[in-house]
Coordinates of C-alpha atoms and ligand atoms in Angstrom, one line a residue:
M1 CA 77.1 28.2 51.5
Q2 CA 76.8 24.6 50.5
D3 CA 80.5 24.2 51.4
L4 CA 79.8 25.6 54.8
L5 CA 77.0 23.2 55.4
A6 CA 79.1 20.3 54.1
R7 CA 81.5 20.9 57.0
F8 CA 78.7 20.1 59.5
T9 CA 76.7 17.5 57.7
G10 CA 76.7 14.1 59.4
K11 CA 79.0 15.4 62.1
L12 CA 79.2 15.2 65.9
F13 CA 81.3 17.6 67.9
V14 CA 83.4 15.5 70.4
R15 CA 86.8 15.8 72.0
G16 CA 87.2 19.4 70.6
G17 CA 86.5 18.6 67.0
L18 CA 84.0 17.6 64.3
I19 CA 83.9 13.9 63.5
D20 CA 81.7 11.7 61.4
G21 CA 78.8 10.2 63.4
G22 CA 78.4 6.5 62.9
G23 CA 74.6 6.4 63.3
P24 CA 71.6 6.5 61.0
R25 CA 71.1 9.7 59.1
L26 CA 68.2 12.2 59.2
P27 CA 67.6 14.9 56.6
V28 CA 67.7 18.6 57.4
R29 CA 65.6 20.9 55.2
N30 CA 65.5 24.6 54.3
P31 CA 61.9 25.5 55.3
A32 CA 61.6 28.3 52.8
R33 CA 62.4 26.1 49.8
G34 CA 61.6 22.6 50.9
E35 CA 65.1 21.3 49.9
V36 CA 67.3 19.0 51.8
I37 CA 70.4 21.0 52.8
G38 CA 72.2 18.3 54.7
E39 CA 71.8 15.5 57.2
I40 CA 72.6 14.6 60.8
A41 CA 73.9 11.5 62.3
T42 CA 71.8 10.0 65.1
A43 CA 74.4 9.6 67.9
L44 CA 74.8 5.9 68.8
P45 CA 74.7 4.6 72.4
A46 CA 78.5 4.0 72.4
E47 CA 79.1 7.6 71.1
I48 CA 76.8 8.9 73.9
D49 CA 78.6 6.9 76.5
A50 CA 82.0 8.0 75.2
A51 CA 81.0 11.7 75.2
V52 CA 79.7 11.5 78.8
A53 CA 82.9 9.8 79.9
D54 CA 85.0 12.6 78.2
A55 CA 82.9 15.3 79.8
D56 CA 83.2 13.6 83.2
A57 CA 87.0 13.3 82.8
V58 CA 87.4 17.1 82.3
F59 CA 84.9 18.2 84.9
R60 CA 87.4 18.4 87.8
S61 CA 90.0 20.4 85.9
W62 CA 87.5 22.7 84.2
S63 CA 85.5 23.5 87.4
R64 CA 88.6 24.0 89.4
A65 CA 90.4 26.2 86.9
P66 CA 90.4 29.9 88.1
A67 CA 87.2 31.6 87.2
R68 CA 89.3 34.1 85.3
V69 CA 90.4 31.4 82.9
R70 CA 86.7 30.5 82.2
A71 CA 85.9 34.1 81.9
E72 CA 88.6 34.8 79.3
A73 CA 87.5 31.8 77.3
L74 CA 83.9 33.1 77.2
H75 CA 85.1 36.6 76.2
A76 CA 87.1 34.9 73.4
L77 CA 84.1 32.9 72.4
G78 CA 81.9 36.0 72.3
R79 CA 84.4 37.8 70.0
L80 CA 84.7 34.8 67.6
I81 CA 80.9 34.5 67.3
R82 CA 80.5 38.3 66.7
D83 CA 83.2 38.3 64.1
D84 CA 81.6 35.5 62.1
A85 CA 78.0 36.6 62.7
R86 CA 77.0 36.9 59.0
S87 CA 78.1 33.4 58.1
M88 CA 76.6 31.9 61.2
A89 CA 73.3 33.7 60.5
Q90 CA 73.3 32.3 57.0
V91 CA 73.4 28.8 58.4
M92 CA 70.6 29.6 60.8
T93 CA 68.4 31.0 58.1
M94 CA 69.0 28.0 55.8
E95 CA 67.9 25.6 58.5
Q96 CA 65.3 27.7 60.4
G97 CA 63.7 30.1 57.9
K98 CA 63.9 33.4 59.8
P99 CA 65.1 36.4 57.8
L100 CA 68.9 36.8 57.6
N101 CA 69.0 40.1 59.5
E102 CA 67.0 38.7 62.3
A103 CA 69.2 35.6 62.4
R104 CA 72.3 37.9 62.6
G105 CA 70.7 39.7 65.5
E106 CA 70.2 36.4 67.3
I107 CA 73.9 35.5 66.8
L108 CA 75.0 38.9 68.1
K109 CA 72.8 38.4 71.2
L110 CA 74.5 35.1 71.7
A111 CA 77.9 36.9 71.6
E112 CA 76.5 39.3 74.3
A113 CA 75.5 36.4 76.4
C114 CA 79.1 35.1 76.3
H115 CA 80.4 38.4 77.6
F116 CA 77.7 38.7 80.3
Y117 CA 78.5 35.2 81.7
A118 CA 82.2 35.9 81.4
E119 CA 81.7 38.8 83.7
E120 CA 79.5 36.8 86.1
A121 CA 81.9 33.9 86.2
V122 CA 84.3 35.9 88.3
R123 CA 81.6 37.0 90.8
V124 CA 80.5 33.7 92.2
H125 CA 81.0 33.9 95.9
G126 CA 79.8 32.1 98.9
E127 CA 78.5 33.3 102.3
I128 CA 79.6 33.2 105.9
I129 CA 76.6 32.7 108.2
P130 CA 76.8 33.5 111.9
N131 CA 75.9 30.6 114.2
D132 CA 74.0 30.8 117.5
Q133 CA 76.7 28.7 119.3
P134 CA 80.0 30.5 119.9
G135 CA 83.0 28.9 118.3
Y136 CA 81.2 27.8 115.2
Q137 CA 80.9 29.3 111.7
S138 CA 79.0 28.3 108.7
L139 CA 80.4 28.6 105.2
V140 CA 78.1 28.3 102.2
V141 CA 80.0 27.5 99.1
R142 CA 78.8 27.0 95.5
E143 CA 80.1 24.0 93.6
A144 CA 79.6 23.3 89.9
I145 CA 77.0 20.6 89.5
G146 CA 78.8 18.4 87.0
V147 CA 78.1 17.3 83.5
V148 CA 75.0 19.0 82.0
A149 CA 72.9 17.8 79.1
A150 CA 71.3 20.7 77.2
I151 CA 68.3 19.7 75.0
T152 CA 67.0 22.5 72.8
P153 CA 64.3 23.4 70.3
W154 CA 64.4 24.9 66.8
N155 CA 62.9 28.4 67.2
Y156 CA 66.0 30.1 68.5
P157 CA 68.8 27.8 67.4
A158 CA 71.7 30.0 68.7
E159 CA 70.3 31.7 71.8
L160 CA 68.6 28.7 73.4
V161 CA 71.8 26.7 73.0
G162 CA 73.9 29.7 74.1
W163 CA 72.2 30.6 77.3
K164 CA 72.8 27.1 78.6
L165 CA 76.3 26.9 77.2
C166 CA 77.5 30.2 78.6
A167 CA 76.1 29.6 82.1
A168 CA 77.4 26.1 82.2
L169 CA 80.9 27.2 81.1
A170 CA 81.0 30.1 83.5
A171 CA 80.0 27.7 86.4
G172 CA 82.6 25.1 85.4
C173 CA 80.2 22.4 84.1
P174 CA 81.0 20.4 81.0
I175 CA 78.0 20.5 78.6
I176 CA 76.6 18.0 76.1
I177 CA 74.2 19.7 73.7
K178 CA 71.5 17.9 71.9
P179 CA 70.1 20.5 69.5
S180 CA 66.8 20.1 67.7
E181 CA 67.0 17.7 64.8
S182 CA 65.6 20.5 62.6
T183 CA 68.3 23.1 63.4
P184 CA 71.5 21.2 64.3
F185 CA 74.0 23.1 62.2
T186 CA 73.9 26.3 64.2
A187 CA 74.8 24.3 67.3
L188 CA 77.7 22.5 65.6
Y189 CA 78.9 25.9 64.3
I190 CA 78.9 27.4 67.8
A191 CA 80.7 24.3 69.2
E192 CA 83.4 24.8 66.6
K193 CA 83.9 28.3 67.9
T194 CA 84.4 27.0 71.5
Q195 CA 87.4 25.0 70.2
Q196 CA 88.8 28.1 68.6
A197 CA 88.2 30.0 71.9
G198 CA 90.6 27.5 73.6
I199 CA 88.0 25.7 75.6
P200 CA 89.5 22.3 76.4
A201 CA 88.4 19.2 74.5
G202 CA 85.5 17.4 76.2
V203 CA 84.1 20.5 77.9
V204 CA 81.7 21.1 75.0
T205 CA 80.0 18.3 73.0
V206 CA 77.3 18.3 70.5
L207 CA 75.4 15.1 69.9
T208 CA 72.8 15.1 67.1
G209 CA 69.7 13.0 66.7
D210 CA 66.1 12.8 67.4
G211 CA 64.6 13.5 70.9
P212 CA 63.1 10.1 71.8
T213 CA 66.5 8.4 71.0
V214 CA 69.4 10.7 71.7
G215 CA 67.6 13.3 74.0
Q216 CA 66.0 10.5 76.1
A217 CA 69.4 8.6 76.3
L218 CA 70.9 11.8 77.9
V219 CA 67.9 12.1 80.3
N220 CA 68.4 8.4 81.3
H221 CA 72.2 8.6 81.6
P222 CA 73.3 7.9 85.2
A223 CA 76.4 10.1 84.9
I224 CA 74.5 13.3 83.9
P225 CA 73.3 15.1 87.1
K226 CA 71.5 18.0 85.4
I227 CA 69.2 18.4 82.4
A228 CA 68.7 21.9 81.0
F229 CA 65.7 21.6 78.7
T230 CA 63.9 24.1 76.5
G231 CA 60.9 22.8 74.5
S232 CA 57.3 22.0 74.6
S233 CA 55.4 21.4 77.9
Q234 CA 54.5 18.0 76.6
T235 CA 58.2 16.9 76.2
G236 CA 59.2 18.7 79.4
L237 CA 56.6 16.6 81.3
R238 CA 57.7 13.4 79.6
I239 CA 61.3 14.2 80.6
Q240 CA 60.2 14.8 84.2
Q241 CA 58.2 11.6 84.4
S242 CA 60.7 9.4 82.6
C243 CA 63.8 10.5 84.4
P244 CA 65.1 7.3 86.1
A245 CA 67.0 9.0 88.9
I246 CA 67.0 12.2 90.9
K247 CA 68.5 14.9 88.8
R248 CA 68.4 18.7 88.6
L249 CA 65.9 19.7 85.9
S250 CA 65.4 23.1 84.4
L251 CA 62.5 23.1 82.1
E252 CA 61.8 26.1 80.0
L253 CA 58.5 25.2 78.3
G254 CA 55.5 26.5 76.3
G255 CA 53.1 29.3 76.9
N256 CA 49.8 30.9 75.8
C257 CA 50.8 34.5 76.5
A258 CA 48.3 37.3 76.7
L259 CA 48.4 41.0 75.9
L260 CA 46.1 43.3 77.8
V261 CA 45.3 46.8 76.5
T262 CA 43.3 49.0 78.8
R263 CA 41.5 52.3 77.8
H264 CA 44.4 54.1 79.4
A265 CA 46.9 52.7 76.8
E266 CA 48.7 54.7 74.2
L267 CA 47.0 53.0 71.3
G268 CA 49.8 53.4 68.7
A269 CA 52.4 51.9 71.0
A270 CA 50.0 49.0 71.9
V271 CA 49.4 48.2 68.2
Q272 CA 53.1 48.3 67.4
G273 CA 53.8 46.0 70.4
A274 CA 51.0 43.6 69.4
V275 CA 52.4 43.3 65.8
R276 CA 55.9 42.7 67.0
R277 CA 55.3 40.1 69.7
S278 CA 52.5 38.2 67.9
F279 CA 54.3 37.7 64.6
R280 CA 58.1 38.0 65.0
N281 CA 59.7 34.8 64.1
M282 CA 56.3 33.8 62.7
G283 CA 54.9 33.5 66.2
Q284 CA 57.3 30.7 66.9
I285 CA 58.4 32.2 70.2
C286 CA 57.5 30.8 73.6
I287 CA 56.6 34.3 74.8
A288 CA 54.7 35.2 71.6
I289 CA 51.4 36.9 72.1
N290 CA 48.7 34.3 71.5
R291 CA 45.6 36.2 72.8
I292 CA 44.8 39.8 73.2
Y293 CA 42.2 41.4 75.5
V294 CA 41.3 45.0 74.8
E295 CA 39.0 47.2 76.9
R296 CA 35.7 47.6 75.0
T297 CA 35.9 51.4 74.4
L298 CA 39.2 50.9 72.6
Y299 CA 38.4 47.6 70.9
P300 CA 37.2 48.8 67.4
A301 CA 40.1 51.3 67.0
F302 CA 42.7 48.8 68.2
L303 CA 41.4 46.1 65.8
E304 CA 41.4 48.4 62.8
Q305 CA 45.0 49.7 63.4
F306 CA 46.3 46.2 64.3
A307 CA 44.9 44.7 61.1
Q308 CA 46.3 47.5 59.0
A309 CA 49.8 47.2 60.5
T310 CA 49.7 43.4 60.2
R311 CA 48.8 43.5 56.6
A312 CA 51.8 45.7 56.0
L313 CA 54.3 43.1 57.2
V314 CA 56.6 41.8 54.4
I315 CA 56.9 38.1 54.1
G316 CA 59.9 36.6 52.2
D317 CA 62.5 33.9 51.8
G318 CA 64.9 34.9 54.5
L319 CA 68.1 34.5 52.4
Q320 CA 66.8 36.4 49.4
H321 CA 65.1 39.1 51.5
P322 CA 67.4 39.6 54.6
D323 CA 65.3 42.5 55.8
A324 CA 61.8 40.8 55.4
D325 CA 59.6 41.2 58.5
V326 CA 58.9 37.4 58.6
G327 CA 60.2 34.4 56.8
A328 CA 58.9 30.8 56.4
M329 CA 57.8 28.8 59.4
A330 CA 60.5 26.3 60.4
L331 CA 58.5 23.1 60.0
A332 CA 55.2 21.7 58.5
A333 CA 53.8 20.7 61.9
P334 CA 53.4 24.1 63.5
L335 CA 51.9 25.4 60.2
Q336 CA 49.3 22.6 60.4
K337 CA 48.6 23.5 64.0
T338 CA 48.2 27.2 63.1
R339 CA 45.7 26.3 60.4
A340 CA 43.9 24.0 62.9
H341 CA 43.6 26.8 65.5
L342 CA 42.4 29.2 62.8
E343 CA 39.7 26.8 61.6
D344 CA 38.6 26.1 65.2
A345 CA 38.3 29.8 65.9
L346 CA 36.3 30.5 62.8
R347 CA 34.0 27.5 63.3
K348 CA 33.3 28.8 66.9
G349 CA 32.3 32.3 65.6
A350 CA 35.5 34.3 65.5
H351 CA 35.9 36.9 62.7
L352 CA 38.9 37.0 60.4
V353 CA 40.4 40.4 60.5
A354 CA 43.8 39.9 58.7
G355 CA 45.6 37.1 56.9
G356 CA 44.1 33.6 57.0
A357 CA 45.9 31.9 54.1
A358 CA 49.3 31.3 52.6
P359 CA 50.7 34.2 50.6
A360 CA 50.3 33.8 46.9
G361 CA 53.0 34.2 44.2
A362 CA 56.4 33.0 43.1
G363 CA 58.7 32.1 45.9
F364 CA 56.0 30.9 48.2
E365 CA 55.0 27.6 46.5
R366 CA 57.3 25.2 48.3
G367 CA 58.1 26.8 51.7
H368 CA 56.1 26.8 55.0
F369 CA 54.7 30.3 54.4
F370 CA 51.5 31.7 56.0
Q371 CA 50.2 35.2 56.3
P372 CA 50.2 36.8 59.8
T373 CA 46.6 36.3 60.9
I374 CA 44.2 38.0 63.3
V375 CA 40.9 36.6 64.5
A376 CA 38.5 38.9 66.5
D377 CA 35.6 38.4 68.9
C378 CA 37.2 35.3 70.3
T379 CA 35.7 33.3 73.2
P380 CA 37.6 31.4 75.9
D381 CA 36.7 28.0 74.4
M382 CA 38.7 28.6 71.2
L383 CA 42.0 26.8 71.0
V384 CA 43.8 30.1 70.1
M385 CA 42.8 31.6 73.4
K386 CA 43.9 28.6 75.5
E387 CA 46.6 26.6 73.8
E388 CA 50.0 27.5 72.5
T389 CA 49.6 28.0 68.7
F390 CA 53.3 28.6 68.0
G391 CA 52.5 30.2 64.7
P392 CA 51.4 33.5 63.1
L393 CA 47.9 33.6 64.6
V394 CA 46.5 35.7 67.3
G395 CA 43.0 35.9 68.9
V396 CA 41.5 39.2 70.1
A397 CA 38.6 39.7 72.5
A398 CA 37.0 42.7 74.3
F399 CA 36.8 43.1 78.1
D400 CA 34.8 45.4 80.4
T401 CA 36.7 45.5 83.7
L402 CA 40.3 45.1 84.8
D403 CA 39.3 42.3 87.3
E404 CA 37.7 40.4 84.4
A405 CA 40.8 40.9 82.2
I406 CA 43.3 39.8 84.9
A407 CA 41.1 36.7 85.6
R408 CA 41.1 35.8 81.9
V409 CA 44.9 36.1 81.6
N410 CA 45.5 34.0 84.7
D411 CA 42.9 31.4 83.8
S412 CA 45.5 29.3 82.0
P413 CA 47.6 26.2 82.7
Y414 CA 50.6 28.3 81.5
G415 CA 52.5 31.1 83.2
L416 CA 55.3 32.2 81.0
A417 CA 54.8 35.9 80.1
A418 CA 52.1 38.6 79.9
Y419 CA 52.1 42.0 78.4
A420 CA 50.0 45.1 79.2
Y421 CA 49.6 48.6 77.8
T422 CA 48.3 51.3 80.2
Q423 CA 49.5 54.7 81.4
D424 CA 47.4 54.5 84.6
L425 CA 49.7 54.0 87.6
K426 CA 47.1 52.0 89.7
E427 CA 46.5 49.7 86.8
I428 CA 50.2 49.2 86.3
H429 CA 50.7 48.4 89.9
R430 CA 47.9 45.9 89.9
L431 CA 49.0 44.2 86.7
A432 CA 52.6 43.9 87.9
A433 CA 51.4 42.3 91.2
E434 CA 48.5 40.1 90.0
L435 CA 49.5 38.6 86.7
D436 CA 50.5 35.0 87.5
V437 CA 53.4 34.6 85.1
G438 CA 57.2 34.6 85.3
N439 CA 57.7 37.6 83.1
V440 CA 55.5 40.8 82.9
A441 CA 56.2 43.5 80.3
I442 CA 54.3 46.8 80.7
N443 CA 54.2 49.3 77.9
H444 CA 56.6 47.3 75.7
V445 CA 56.9 43.7 74.6
D446 CA 60.5 42.7 75.1
A447 CA 60.2 40.7 78.3
G448 CA 63.6 39.2 78.5
I449 CA 66.9 40.8 79.1
M450 CA 70.2 39.1 79.7
N451 CA 70.7 40.4 83.3
A452 CA 67.4 39.5 84.8
P453 CA 66.0 36.0 85.4
Y454 CA 63.7 34.5 82.8
G455 CA 61.5 31.5 83.4
G456 CA 58.0 30.3 83.6
R457 CA 55.4 29.2 86.1
K458 CA 52.8 26.4 86.2
Q459 CA 53.1 24.3 83.0
S460 CA 55.6 26.8 81.5
G461 CA 58.4 25.3 83.5
I462 CA 60.7 25.3 86.4
G463 CA 64.1 27.1 86.8
V464 CA 65.4 30.2 85.1
E465 CA 67.8 31.3 82.5
H466 CA 69.6 34.7 82.2
G467 CA 70.9 36.8 85.0
R468 CA 72.8 35.7 88.1
E469 CA 69.9 33.4 88.9
G470 CA 70.4 31.6 85.6
L471 CA 74.0 30.9 86.5
L472 CA 73.1 29.6 89.9
E473 CA 71.1 26.8 88.2
Y474 CA 74.5 25.2 87.4
F475 CA 75.7 25.2 91.0
Q476 CA 74.9 23.2 94.1
F477 CA 75.3 24.7 97.5
K478 CA 77.5 23.1 100.2
H479 CA 77.2 24.1 103.8
V480 CA 80.5 23.7 105.7
R481 CA 79.8 24.1 109.4
L482 CA 83.2 24.7 111.0
R483 CA 84.0 24.5 114.7
H484 CA 87.0 26.8 115.0
G485 CA 86.7 27.0 118.8
V486 CA 87.3 30.8 119.1
E487 CA 84.6 31.8 121.6
G488 CA 85.6 35.3 122.5
Ligands
LIG501 P1 60.0 19.8 71.5 O1 59.6 19.6 72.9 O2 59.3 19.0 70.5 O3 61.6 19.5 71.3 C1 62.5 20.1 72.1 C2 63.8 19.3 72.1 O4 63.5 18.1 72.9 C3 64.3 18.8 70.8 O5 65.7 18.8 70.8 C4 63.8 17.3 70.7 O6 64.6 16.5 69.9 C5 63.9 16.9 72.2 N1 63.1 15.8 72.6 C6 61.9 15.4 72.1 N2 61.5 14.3 72.8 C7 62.4 14.0 73.7 C8 62.5 13.1 74.8 N3 61.6 12.1 74.9 N4 63.5 13.1 75.6 C9 64.5 14.1 75.5 N5 64.4 15.0 74.5 C10 63.4 15.0 73.7 O7 59.9 21.3 71.2 P2 60.1 22.1 69.8 O8 58.9 21.8 68.9 O9 61.5 21.8 69.3 O10 60.1 23.6 70.3 C11 58.9 24.3 70.5 C12 58.5 24.4 71.9 O11 59.6 25.0 72.7 C13 57.3 25.3 72.1 O12 56.4 24.7 73.0 C14 57.9 26.6 72.8 O13 57.0 27.3 73.6 C15 59.0 25.9 73.6 N6 60.0 27.0 73.9 C16 60.1 27.4 75.2 C17 61.0 28.4 75.6 C18 61.1 29.0 77.0 O14 62.1 29.6 77.3 N7 60.2 28.7 77.9 C19 61.8 29.0 74.6 C20 61.7 28.5 73.3 C21 60.8 27.5 73.0

């Protein structure tokens, strides 16, 4: 394992290979054990300029290659990733903390994304639009936008890189990836696979380093026309405000997602969904359930069953316990925020129903571990009910009418995802129509699939990933109005 990490430590991926970065080093830690597992090189301004120039130089040939060529490369990439999933998952668990089986699942989903966008690559067409004047015709063509910078967070180190990588490659855009400084090795590993898949040098680059230095340099760079960003709303806003030129921005940002359980819900299914989407990946998911509203008649039974199922979750070091339900949190900062939101809720009158502390015992002393935690009888002024916790904490409150519940869900600066459990058709219809979010999941909690668009509203972002719509983010339209002169 250490040999594997040694291959990536201090490296940048440029011109189709791993090279030593020349810049200052930053440590990368295993969050379950607190040990330093490697380091990254902060890309220097000259290295950034050279990478952008390389990407720019291959843009024309890559975007004009037959779509079939790009599709074949993506299929090859998907196969290579799938075949090496176990080893790639180990690297992810080492740097991110999620249990190995879950990490492997993420790698396999990245492989699926490669195949999905390989299939989409050959189905990008334009349109012919009739004109009012005889003798004219309008052609609308789609052209790849150019060099893309992808800036990504640490919670899904493979998928959040991969969605951007696959769509950019399918569209014909070279891509420069700046992964999170906490989870850089998964990105370098993926990049190495692109070289093995035959993707030409310069099309894919990985530049490591911290956000304010390397990420901001990419945002500022005049030869990069598009930024594909996933991260916090705060950083997304900073990028939007600091961008020195007009660029295409897609910003996939934070949320404070709600689950609504009406008296018409199947209670067992609602409890199962609440556990999964509140605590999977230790709540470090942009679409994690942060707050739950339960219709008053069902409230006591829901709380009791939810607490019981939550206490049964197995916490463990993700490498030693590959099938644990949850591992360590990836970093100290989100754990501190989780504790702060918990203290705030308890101070304001919430009741602790499950969890509330770090797990005791051997193996938990040095890592960022915390028990999945539920607080009940929450009020709207509590941080857990209005801010993104991004940790294993969820707040629960009772409601009396559906109008009230919908209003509470929508009373948020965020608009990423919302979940609801009900078997009542009228309620389902109202919820689907009235929840002001980009993704609604009813009677389950898996809001995102690869072939439908996924994106947020309000402070949760602009633009989408996944689906045909996600691919279109990497194109610009051109209208060619042709006077052919045939008037009959
Ligand atoms: P973050 O905003 O701190 O960092 C994200 C990336 O931005 C990192 O690579 C970081 O180095 C870089 N960055 C930081 N400052 C920058 C700057 N000034 N210029 C350019 N780049 C900069 O987010 P995080 O803590 O890594 O990730 C957690 C956040 O990501 C949560 O808010 C979560 O909701 C969000 N997220 C959103 C989605 C989505 O699809 N909407 C998915 C996953 C995570």
